[in-house]
DNA sequence: CTGTTAGCGCCTTCAA
DNA sequence: TTGAAGGCGCTAACAG
């Protein structure tokens, strides 16, 4: 009825292809399954027929019994620019493996538990959770359902679920070294969401290293969340106190950017001469001339790779036990710290 | 066998629930379908049984015959921060309607056509495409399959598919007015990806209004893509020429930020005194103190709403004809332009 | 309003 | 290796 591919009116299913190719439906099914036993000749014939009919297997129907080829991605912090390239990398990697991403936004009224139950309704082959931990009973539920889960950017004590993150304690230590090496003497730490292991570990590493190197004049304030505004306001609060720091380590870059703007625009201080700044992540913004932010880079591409690898390994082999990975961070020196002389 | 919900070993399906509730499977099915005819009493009974068994309908099985409750989202420009809140809003709105997002990254080697064919394999109920147009034959394919499509952030001449965008021509005009009203006399336009209607329309509106108000001393350069780097480099190119502009209108905010950094850091000029800057979008970055960028805001939340509304209307009523919407933009004055006196 | 039954499109035993 | 047949979990006629 049209040009090119014979646009079929009705649905084209295995039955139509089988008919056209003069074979059985199971032959068609097998032709489309990589690890089914079928002769090259038959497969060719089927594929040819499928081509002319413009047949595509229905993934939903397939997913009922076997793999859905759906990977659930639960995102909890959509406002943090850090997750944009992360999400991009996840979808790319997932697509490379002929699977696709069911993206769930866990920001609003939905909580992690609901989200997990939800994706289960789609029979996802695997589940990625960004920066949030999983209640014990959900871990168990996933285990029963044999759905591999990987948590990105978070570590917990127990290893009943595979977690990929960077070494946040080392990140804090590196930040301390950068600050002290540049000659600052009254550093402060501005924390992210309270209770987040990422933020806590960075704080612990930072303070620990300050103490180890004999620095006693430090302070800590809470930011409350990973956001520009939180960094901005925490910084103002910091300078309302009596002990004004000469360097600040922010729990992440977007907070650091907020803090830098507070320092320059509201407090009228100079970076890096009056105050030195360090963040964590190395988001795109950090490398702009406007911020030129020294930071501890999270190797997010490697983290994504590791996450995907771990996930698909366990999809292929569900009996495999969870295996966590912690990747090293890297210090990136830019103009927000005085040069080391 | 455990605490709380009776963790069932085997799969729990309509059959088990029906058995437990002492009803038929169709009763169970109906209990979970909003617009099925079933007495409140029966539904209660079924729901109770389902609750104790911890039953959840299998969406894939359901999707085979009727709605999959999957909405495909095709994203072409994952690097532009503008799309982060957009994506967040899309997922939120879709989830509000008890559907979920199948996110496809069309950045890499995959093109729109492949992506569309792909989501079709998942029987998506609807399809959202961000900032890319759809080849004619795909429009037809979607029509045949009765899958509603909505294009976000783009307009084309033909109205065979519903498109939601903002008034880019008016945006360009507003930018021209802002620039001229602030007293600049040699404005330039820096374009985005060549051939994009959004960029072209902004340019057309901008230049048109300049001419209408008697300004003849303008110029146009190509940026090539919506990115920080593209804006940065196009700006340097601009100032290598003989005609140095005293104001620049960038095709979008992220380009404008790149341009601002080039102007301040590389060229040593002052904003807004030496050069005035205007962008389009009003991304988060634009309102930071570091950039404080005057811009033409795209009403992205309203655009998302309109997109979702149009999409779900057509899902509910597939015979409805496509209907495009163009929303007004809003000028946002900040420090990157001299104040109007 | 409710139950029975026949598919949806595919995969996967089971024989041949 | 191939084909025939019986599900997978759910929905949608069709009866009652």
XYZ file of C-alpha atoms (C1' of nucleotides) in Angstrom:
714
model
C 0.000 0.000 0.000
C 3.022 2.263 0.422
C 6.586 2.610 -0.699
C 9.624 0.832 0.744
C 8.866 -1.685 3.443
C 5.493 -3.301 2.874
C 3.596 -1.505 5.572
C 1.384 -4.232 6.868
C -2.028 -3.224 8.047
C -2.625 -5.705 10.829
C -0.122 -6.772 13.437
C 2.740 -8.804 12.136
C 3.683 -11.532 14.557
C 5.656 -14.741 14.583
C 2.737 -16.423 12.875
C 2.851 -14.175 9.831
C 6.597 -14.504 9.538
C 6.414 -18.259 9.900
C 3.819 -18.418 7.182
C 5.810 -16.196 4.873
C 8.989 -18.142 5.444
C 7.269 -21.482 5.258
C 8.515 -22.587 8.658
C 7.115 -23.082 12.129
C 6.595 -20.345 14.666
C 9.219 -21.814 16.911
C 11.716 -21.457 14.097
C 10.917 -17.759 14.018
C 11.240 -17.488 17.748
C 14.597 -19.225 17.661
C 15.841 -17.086 14.821
C 15.472 -14.088 17.081
C 17.083 -15.665 20.098
C 20.869 -15.531 20.081
C 21.424 -18.727 21.989
C 18.841 -20.993 20.456
C 19.807 -23.978 18.362
C 18.910 -23.270 14.780
C 20.752 -23.756 11.533
C 22.281 -20.740 9.872
C 20.255 -21.505 6.786
C 16.907 -21.490 8.522
C 17.763 -18.377 10.452
C 18.672 -16.569 7.232
C 15.381 -17.558 5.681
C 13.400 -16.405 8.693
C 15.284 -13.152 8.974
C 14.671 -12.436 5.319
C 10.946 -12.996 5.684
C 10.906 -10.898 8.829
C 12.689 -8.138 6.987
C 10.233 -7.943 4.144
C 7.314 -8.020 6.556
C 9.019 -5.471 8.758
C 8.574 -7.708 11.750
C 9.879 -6.758 15.179
C 9.483 -9.026 18.174
C 7.132 -7.697 20.798
C 9.299 -7.132 23.830
C 6.382 -7.064 26.197
C 5.180 -10.485 25.167
C 8.698 -11.772 25.395
C 9.168 -10.242 28.808
C 6.285 -12.205 30.265
C 8.206 -15.431 30.386
C 11.836 -14.511 29.996
C 13.820 -11.283 30.001
C 12.014 -7.990 29.676
C 15.225 -6.249 28.614
C 14.159 -3.430 30.894
C 16.510 -1.945 33.453
C 14.965 0.175 36.171
C 16.805 3.363 37.092
C 15.707 5.056 40.289
C 16.841 8.656 40.514
C 16.480 10.460 43.795
C 18.245 13.734 43.131
C 17.158 15.095 39.820
C 18.201 18.611 40.690
C 21.872 17.871 40.986
C 23.611 18.513 37.668
C 26.041 15.751 38.542
C 23.432 13.214 37.524
C 22.859 14.514 34.032
C 25.976 12.986 32.480
C 25.564 10.000 34.763
C 22.101 9.348 33.456
C 23.300 9.865 29.935
C 26.066 7.316 30.438
C 23.704 4.821 32.033
C 21.220 4.937 29.198
C 23.984 4.687 26.631
C 25.556 1.662 28.279
C 22.235 -0.046 28.799
C 21.296 0.472 25.191
C 24.622 -0.948 24.080
C 23.531 -4.179 25.699
C 20.239 -4.192 23.890
C 18.299 -3.258 26.989
C 16.431 -0.096 27.829
C 15.894 2.218 30.726
C 12.783 2.503 32.792
C 13.401 5.799 34.519
C 11.673 6.408 37.829
C 11.769 9.780 39.508
C 11.823 9.240 43.253
C 11.807 12.921 44.077
C 8.210 13.654 44.866
C 5.747 11.804 47.025
C 7.066 8.422 45.961
C 9.605 6.733 48.201
C 12.188 4.127 47.383
C 10.052 1.234 48.521
C 7.170 2.172 46.280
C 9.548 2.725 43.418
C 11.106 -0.678 43.813
C 7.762 -2.418 44.008
C 6.741 -0.496 40.952
C 9.598 -1.482 38.714
C 9.047 -5.049 39.803
C 5.660 -4.867 38.120
C 7.553 -4.369 34.893
C 9.657 -7.441 35.466
C 12.849 -5.453 35.108
C 15.944 -7.519 34.495
C 17.935 -5.356 36.845
C 17.746 -2.282 38.993
C 20.000 0.704 39.473
C 19.495 3.006 42.401
C 21.319 6.311 42.551
C 22.428 7.641 45.880
C 19.926 6.092 48.168
C 20.054 3.000 50.235
C 17.666 0.134 50.208
C 15.657 -1.014 53.220
C 16.486 -4.526 54.351
C 13.166 -6.013 53.396
C 13.476 -4.704 49.870
C 16.878 -6.267 49.508
C 15.256 -9.509 50.488
C 12.366 -8.976 48.084
C 14.767 -8.429 45.219
C 16.694 -11.508 46.175
C 13.550 -13.607 46.151
C 12.568 -12.206 42.780
C 16.104 -12.788 41.581
C 16.371 -9.222 40.427
C 19.933 -7.932 40.689
C 20.278 -4.501 42.244
C 23.182 -2.126 42.105
C 23.467 1.022 44.131
C 25.362 3.877 42.569
C 27.229 6.406 44.659
C 26.619 5.035 48.074
C 28.179 2.596 50.480
C 26.677 0.924 53.466
C 28.153 -1.409 56.003
C 26.430 -4.592 54.977
C 27.289 -6.179 51.672
C 24.027 -7.852 50.831
C 23.694 -5.675 47.775
C 26.304 -4.519 45.301
C 27.300 -0.904 45.650
C 29.527 1.180 43.440
C 30.988 4.364 44.771
C 34.147 6.362 44.985
C 36.381 6.539 47.999
C 34.754 9.417 49.816
C 37.010 9.227 52.836
C 40.067 9.513 50.634
C 38.326 12.370 48.835
C 38.035 14.221 52.122
C 41.669 13.559 52.880
C 42.736 14.846 49.505
C 40.711 17.986 50.042
C 42.429 18.516 53.399
C 45.812 18.099 51.785
C 44.994 20.534 49.021
C 43.823 23.136 51.492
C 46.761 22.781 53.869
C 49.309 22.567 51.076
C 48.033 25.836 49.674
C 48.715 27.463 53.010
C 45.242 27.878 54.462
C 44.992 27.465 58.207
C 41.358 27.840 59.273
C 39.356 25.472 57.075
C 35.668 24.678 57.304
C 33.541 21.845 56.003
C 30.032 22.404 54.699
C 28.025 19.194 54.780
C 25.319 17.971 52.435
C 22.114 16.150 53.345
C 22.384 14.998 56.921
C 22.945 11.312 57.308
C 24.194 10.738 53.784
C 27.173 8.438 53.902
C 28.805 10.291 51.018
C 28.740 13.572 52.894
C 29.693 11.999 56.192
C 32.621 10.112 54.740
C 33.950 13.212 53.051
C 33.702 15.044 56.341
C 35.380 12.250 58.236
C 38.243 12.045 55.757
C 38.664 15.796 55.738
C 38.666 16.322 59.473
C 40.748 13.227 60.075
C 43.454 14.432 57.760
C 43.393 17.951 59.210
C 43.976 16.501 62.656
C 46.611 14.122 61.377
C 48.517 17.083 60.033
C 48.142 19.062 63.214
C 45.460 21.506 62.194
C 43.100 22.208 65.086
C 41.341 25.327 63.867
C 38.579 23.859 61.809
C 34.823 23.898 61.931
C 31.884 22.106 60.414
C 28.443 23.351 59.400
C 25.465 21.626 57.871
C 24.271 22.546 54.401
C 21.247 20.270 54.476
C 21.142 19.336 50.812
C 23.237 19.123 47.687
C 22.170 22.366 46.051
C 23.376 25.775 44.977
C 21.122 27.530 47.462
C 22.155 25.320 50.344
C 25.798 26.098 49.686
C 25.060 29.794 49.342
C 23.213 30.055 52.608
C 25.438 27.811 54.643
C 28.324 30.021 53.640
C 26.580 33.162 54.795
C 25.835 31.483 58.095
C 29.449 30.502 58.393
C 30.608 34.099 58.140
C 28.053 35.333 60.580
C 29.957 33.387 63.235
C 33.017 34.664 65.026
C 35.453 32.200 63.510
C 35.743 33.113 59.864
C 37.392 30.349 57.870
C 40.015 31.032 55.241
C 39.104 27.930 53.249
C 35.965 25.885 52.719
C 35.518 22.314 51.624
C 32.007 21.763 50.328
C 30.385 18.351 50.271
C 29.867 18.716 46.546
C 30.454 21.057 43.625
C 27.026 22.552 43.241
C 27.138 23.615 46.886
C 30.627 24.990 46.340
C 29.384 27.123 43.464
C 26.661 28.549 45.653
C 29.240 29.203 48.332
C 31.594 30.932 45.924
C 28.879 33.282 44.801
C 28.013 34.083 48.406
C 31.648 34.816 49.139
C 32.215 37.038 46.152
C 28.892 38.767 45.767
C 27.534 38.963 49.295
C 30.625 38.994 51.460
C 32.889 40.830 49.050
C 35.804 38.502 49.688
C 38.275 37.284 47.123
C 38.871 33.762 45.928
C 41.457 32.343 46.350
C 43.273 35.063 48.292
C 40.815 35.593 51.132
C 39.162 32.201 50.920
C 40.114 28.956 49.222
C 37.416 26.620 47.920
C 37.273 22.894 47.199
C 34.326 20.805 46.062
C 33.620 17.233 45.037
C 32.353 15.813 41.722
C 33.900 17.912 38.983
C 30.654 18.828 37.332
C 30.736 20.764 34.069
C 30.222 23.999 35.946
C 33.394 23.486 37.965
C 35.583 23.847 34.921
C 33.969 27.024 33.662
C 36.054 30.172 33.868
C 33.467 31.734 36.113
C 34.009 29.237 38.900
C 37.285 27.553 38.040
C 36.726 25.329 41.013
C 39.325 23.049 42.551
C 37.624 19.789 43.226
C 37.893 16.092 43.896
C 36.660 14.398 40.778
C 34.392 11.418 41.014
C 35.285 9.086 38.162
C 31.670 8.909 37.132
C 32.237 7.209 33.804
C 34.195 4.430 35.434
C 31.601 4.234 38.170
C 28.855 3.864 35.599
C 30.855 1.221 33.788
C 31.438 -0.684 36.983
C 27.772 -0.436 37.877
C 26.641 -1.716 34.517
C 29.208 -4.468 34.466
C 28.299 -5.670 37.922
C 24.622 -5.528 37.101
C 24.790 -7.438 33.853
C 27.121 -10.018 35.286
C 24.534 -10.782 37.888
C 21.757 -10.760 35.340
C 23.645 -13.371 33.367
C 24.451 -15.301 36.494
C 21.865 -14.695 39.217
C 23.607 -16.932 41.710
C 26.605 -14.648 41.835
C 26.962 -12.922 45.169
C 26.917 -9.142 45.433
C 30.224 -7.453 45.050
C 30.914 -3.847 45.925
C 33.441 -1.601 44.264
C 35.041 1.588 45.488
C 36.917 3.630 42.932
C 39.608 6.206 43.633
C 38.947 9.915 43.234
C 41.291 12.401 41.672
C 42.255 15.859 42.852
C 41.779 18.591 40.256
C 43.569 21.850 41.025
C 42.111 25.015 39.638
C 41.980 28.683 40.484
C 39.830 28.507 43.584
C 42.875 27.659 45.693
C 46.102 29.599 46.005
C 48.845 27.911 44.006
C 51.165 25.714 46.018
C 54.574 27.332 46.056
C 7.316 -17.855 56.500
C 8.398 -14.310 57.336
C 7.167 -11.250 59.107
C 4.744 -8.676 57.744
C 3.422 -9.422 54.297
C 3.265 -13.169 53.700
C 6.215 -13.468 51.357
C 4.906 -15.910 48.846
C 7.397 -18.271 47.354
C 5.981 -18.851 43.899
C 4.535 -16.192 41.660
C 1.295 -14.735 42.821
C -1.038 -14.099 39.929
C -4.696 -13.400 39.339
C -5.353 -17.100 39.814
C -4.003 -17.182 43.358
C -5.849 -14.022 44.295
C -9.070 -15.332 42.777
C -8.697 -18.523 44.735
C -7.985 -16.722 47.977
C -10.889 -14.348 47.519
C -13.207 -17.062 46.306
C -13.983 -15.271 43.066
C -13.158 -15.580 39.398
C -10.012 -14.360 37.741
C -11.924 -11.787 35.772
C -13.199 -10.359 39.029
C -9.601 -9.857 40.041
C -8.750 -8.323 36.716
C -11.674 -5.956 36.984
C -10.841 -5.011 40.514
C -7.585 -3.633 39.238
C -9.056 -1.826 36.283
C -10.485 1.591 37.089
C -13.192 1.586 34.482
C -14.458 -1.948 34.717
C -17.906 -2.745 35.970
C -17.631 -4.397 39.351
C -19.441 -3.911 42.613
C -17.671 -2.041 45.367
C -18.153 -5.036 47.601
C -16.454 -7.479 45.297
C -13.636 -5.077 44.617
C -13.035 -4.670 48.330
C -12.881 -8.394 48.789
C -10.472 -8.845 45.928
C -8.278 -5.990 47.035
C -8.116 -7.427 50.525
C -7.043 -10.820 49.243
C -4.530 -9.186 46.936
C -3.156 -7.229 49.848
C -2.556 -10.237 52.054
C -0.973 -12.123 49.182
C 1.031 -9.065 48.241
C -0.183 -9.301 44.698
C 0.812 -6.779 42.059
C -0.458 -6.966 38.511
C 2.172 -7.805 35.976
C 2.336 -4.784 33.705
C 4.043 -6.599 30.905
C 1.355 -9.229 30.667
C -1.223 -6.512 30.772
C 0.579 -4.530 28.107
C 0.367 -7.384 25.663
C -3.301 -6.845 25.008
C -4.096 -3.380 26.263
C -2.106 -0.449 27.556
C 1.510 -0.947 28.492
C 1.468 2.195 30.643
C 4.835 2.975 29.150
C 5.627 6.364 27.651
C 8.688 6.598 25.474
C 10.879 9.666 25.913
C 13.462 10.274 23.242
C 16.183 12.662 24.338
C 18.571 14.003 21.756
C 20.555 16.550 23.704
C 21.583 15.084 26.996
C 24.385 17.561 27.461
C 22.211 20.612 27.674
C 21.366 21.372 31.304
C 18.052 22.772 30.129
C 16.767 19.230 29.788
C 17.471 18.151 33.331
C 14.472 19.857 34.926
C 12.468 19.097 31.811
C 13.149 15.407 32.153
C 12.389 15.596 35.821
C 9.065 17.238 35.125
C 8.190 14.742 32.430
C 8.819 11.752 34.633
C 6.902 13.308 37.491
C 3.877 14.091 35.347
C 3.917 10.700 33.682
C 4.072 8.968 37.033
C 1.167 11.034 38.277
C -0.876 9.391 35.577
C 0.189 5.951 36.633
C 2.445 5.506 33.646
C 6.199 5.268 33.449
C 9.023 6.526 31.333
C 11.019 4.498 28.893
C 13.981 6.778 28.386
C 15.912 6.472 25.154
C 19.164 8.302 24.620
C 19.391 9.274 20.981
C 22.800 10.861 21.318
C 25.153 8.176 20.107
C 25.013 5.987 17.054
C 21.256 5.603 17.252
C 19.116 7.896 15.159
C 15.531 8.969 15.651
C 14.147 6.376 13.293
C 15.763 3.502 15.110
C 14.681 4.932 18.416
C 11.077 5.166 17.322
C 11.040 1.632 15.964
C 12.581 0.531 19.209
C 10.031 2.015 21.553
C 7.352 0.551 19.360
C 8.639 -2.872 20.336
C 7.627 -1.990 23.849
C 4.123 -1.071 22.797
C 4.431 2.352 24.351
C 1.160 4.142 24.904
C 2.662 7.398 23.742
C 5.869 9.002 22.642
C 7.612 12.231 23.529
C 10.436 13.508 21.390
C 12.567 16.355 22.596
C 13.926 18.851 20.127
C 14.089 16.764 17.036
C 11.718 16.364 14.182
C 10.213 13.184 12.886
C 10.664 11.920 9.338
C 7.447 11.710 7.372
C 7.381 7.945 7.173
C 7.698 7.642 10.919
C 4.781 9.958 11.455
C 2.816 7.641 9.242
C 4.062 4.568 11.078
C 2.969 6.025 14.402
C -0.391 6.896 12.953
C -0.892 3.348 11.726
C 0.102 1.958 15.088
C -2.168 4.499 16.736
C 0.631 5.699 18.946
C 0.284 9.386 19.778
C 3.452 11.407 19.429
C 4.265 14.794 20.842
C 7.304 16.803 19.948
C 8.682 19.050 22.642
C 10.508 22.247 21.844
C 10.228 22.264 18.127
C 7.885 23.483 15.453
C 7.631 22.468 11.844
C 5.420 23.700 9.071
C 3.175 20.697 8.741
C 0.790 19.855 11.500
C 0.540 16.115 11.129
C 2.006 15.662 14.580
C 1.431 17.633 17.750
C 4.252 19.937 18.704
C 4.700 21.986 21.834
C 7.119 24.851 21.849
C 7.527 28.415 22.883
C 7.291 31.367 20.566
C 10.880 31.548 19.423
C 10.313 34.392 17.005
C 8.823 36.505 19.763
C 11.742 35.479 21.959
C 14.133 36.895 19.396
C 12.117 40.089 19.220
C 12.131 40.458 22.975
C 15.871 40.005 23.010
C 16.247 42.718 20.399
C 14.109 45.058 22.444
C 16.072 44.366 25.598
C 19.344 45.055 23.851
C 18.213 48.219 22.125
C 16.379 49.553 25.160
C 19.533 49.183 27.203
C 21.322 51.408 24.734
C 23.476 48.965 22.827
C 23.944 49.745 19.155
C 26.056 46.993 17.558
C 24.402 43.701 18.491
C 25.348 40.231 17.294
C 23.527 36.933 17.218
C 25.294 33.646 17.897
C 23.381 30.723 16.443
C 23.013 27.175 17.717
C 22.976 23.967 15.680
C 22.518 24.899 12.045
C 19.106 24.163 10.683
C 17.369 23.971 14.044
C 14.087 25.777 13.818
C 14.456 27.012 17.393
C 17.738 28.734 16.635
C 16.580 30.007 13.267
C 13.373 31.442 14.637
C 15.179 33.217 17.412
C 17.533 34.688 14.869
C 14.718 35.724 12.587
C 12.821 37.410 15.406
C 15.944 39.131 16.647
C 17.123 40.492 13.328
C 13.619 41.367 12.259
C 13.066 43.491 15.299
C 16.455 45.162 15.017
C 15.608 46.185 11.487
C 12.133 47.257 12.483
C 13.642 49.582 15.016
C 16.156 50.954 12.562
C 19.278 49.177 13.728
C 21.471 48.249 10.770
C 24.734 47.492 12.512
C 24.232 43.884 13.441
C 25.921 40.634 12.576
C 25.333 36.912 12.857
C 27.717 34.046 13.494
C 27.212 30.324 13.787
C 27.865 28.540 17.052
C 27.199 25.078 15.710
C 25.710 23.512 18.801
C 24.002 24.332 22.081
C 27.000 24.070 24.370
C 29.261 26.056 26.650
C 32.268 25.467 24.433
C 30.439 26.426 21.272
C 29.416 29.716 22.852
C 32.900 30.326 24.145
C 34.570 29.803 20.816
C 32.039 31.566 18.678
C 32.534 34.612 20.865
C 36.277 34.587 20.398
C 35.740 34.310 16.654
C 33.386 37.237 16.814
C 35.992 39.490 18.376
C 38.657 38.460 15.951
C 36.670 40.215 13.274
C 36.806 43.922 12.602
C 33.279 44.709 13.745
C 33.242 44.165 17.490
C 29.704 43.993 18.825
C 28.663 45.750 22.015
C 25.942 43.208 22.741
C 25.398 39.526 21.981
C 22.236 37.501 21.837
C 23.023 33.807 22.160
C 20.716 31.114 20.851
C 20.545 29.641 24.332
C 21.784 30.129 27.884
C 24.503 27.550 28.012
C 26.103 29.150 24.970
C 25.697 32.541 26.586
C 27.553 31.346 29.681
C 30.409 30.145 27.532
C 30.385 33.454 25.744
C 30.408 35.431 28.980
C 33.444 33.573 30.206
C 35.224 34.199 26.911
C 34.424 37.896 27.167
C 35.553 38.290 30.745
C 38.441 35.884 30.979
C 39.879 35.840 27.487
C 38.997 39.233 26.093
C 39.187 41.167 29.332
C 35.991 43.060 28.614
C 33.344 43.996 31.146
C 29.751 42.864 31.297
C 27.462 44.760 30.974
C 29.453 47.935 30.369
C 31.525 46.850 27.396
C 29.218 44.094 26.229
C 25.627 43.219 27.016
C 24.487 39.606 26.962
C 21.141 37.899 26.474
C 20.354 34.191 26.305
C 17.321 31.952 26.031
C 15.971 29.300 28.443
C 16.617 30.596 31.931
C 18.524 27.580 33.100
C 19.545 27.353 36.739
C 22.975 28.673 35.883
C 21.554 31.882 34.473
C 20.327 33.005 37.859
C 23.584 32.356 39.690
C 25.456 35.407 40.851
C 28.407 34.395 38.735
C 26.500 34.790 35.481
C 23.444 36.801 36.420
C 22.308 36.411 32.865
C 19.479 38.314 31.255
C 17.474 35.849 29.280
C 14.239 34.944 27.593
C 12.681 32.295 29.736
C 11.090 29.294 28.155
C 8.099 28.351 30.292
C 9.311 24.796 30.485
C 6.927 23.658 33.181
C 3.956 24.868 31.198
C 5.440 23.337 28.085
C 5.816 20.011 29.828
C 2.264 20.249 31.111
C 0.956 21.036 27.657
C 2.943 18.171 26.189
C 1.654 15.694 28.714
C -1.896 16.930 28.427
C -1.882 16.728 24.670
C -0.331 13.296 24.770
C -2.713 11.774 27.253
C -5.713 13.316 25.593
C -4.762 11.551 22.431
C -4.042 8.336 24.278
C -7.536 8.457 25.694
C -8.988 9.411 22.347
C -6.807 8.152 19.497
C -9.041 9.640 16.812
C -8.321 13.156 17.986
C -6.300 15.105 15.463
C -2.875 16.521 16.355
C -2.915 19.954 17.866
C 0.134 22.120 18.267
C 0.712 24.658 20.996
C 3.044 27.612 21.143
C 3.525 29.236 24.505
C 4.766 32.746 25.181
C 8.219 33.400 26.549
C 9.093 35.898 29.224
C 11.956 38.372 29.360
C 14.051 38.154 32.515
C 16.283 41.147 33.156
C 19.444 40.596 35.128
C 22.882 42.080 35.430
C 24.265 41.089 32.044
C 22.610 44.101 30.443
C 22.964 47.760 31.393
C 19.907 48.938 33.275
C 17.351 50.789 31.214
C 17.249 54.369 32.377
C -22.770 -7.598 38.000
C -20.166 -11.962 37.635
C -17.968 -16.208 35.742
C -16.198 -18.956 31.769
C -13.313 -19.072 28.049
C -10.537 -17.823 24.401
C -6.873 -15.493 22.999
C -2.566 -11.652 23.151
C 2.731 -12.794 21.130
C 6.190 -15.312 22.509
C 9.115 -19.039 24.515
C 10.032 -23.700 25.676
C 9.371 -28.168 26.823
C 8.645 -32.536 24.276
C 8.931 -35.654 20.411
C 10.395 -36.510 16.024
C 18.059 -29.280 14.157
C 12.985 -28.794 13.625
C 7.804 -28.718 14.629
C 3.676 -29.120 17.548
C 1.596 -27.853 21.610
C 1.098 -25.945 26.115
C 1.648 -22.349 28.936
C 3.167 -17.138 30.791
C -0.413 -13.419 33.369
C -3.780 -10.796 31.963
C -7.863 -8.854 29.404
C -12.051 -8.975 26.751
C -15.655 -10.970 24.653
C -19.611 -13.757 25.638
C -22.983 -15.880 28.468
C -25.601 -16.218 32.587
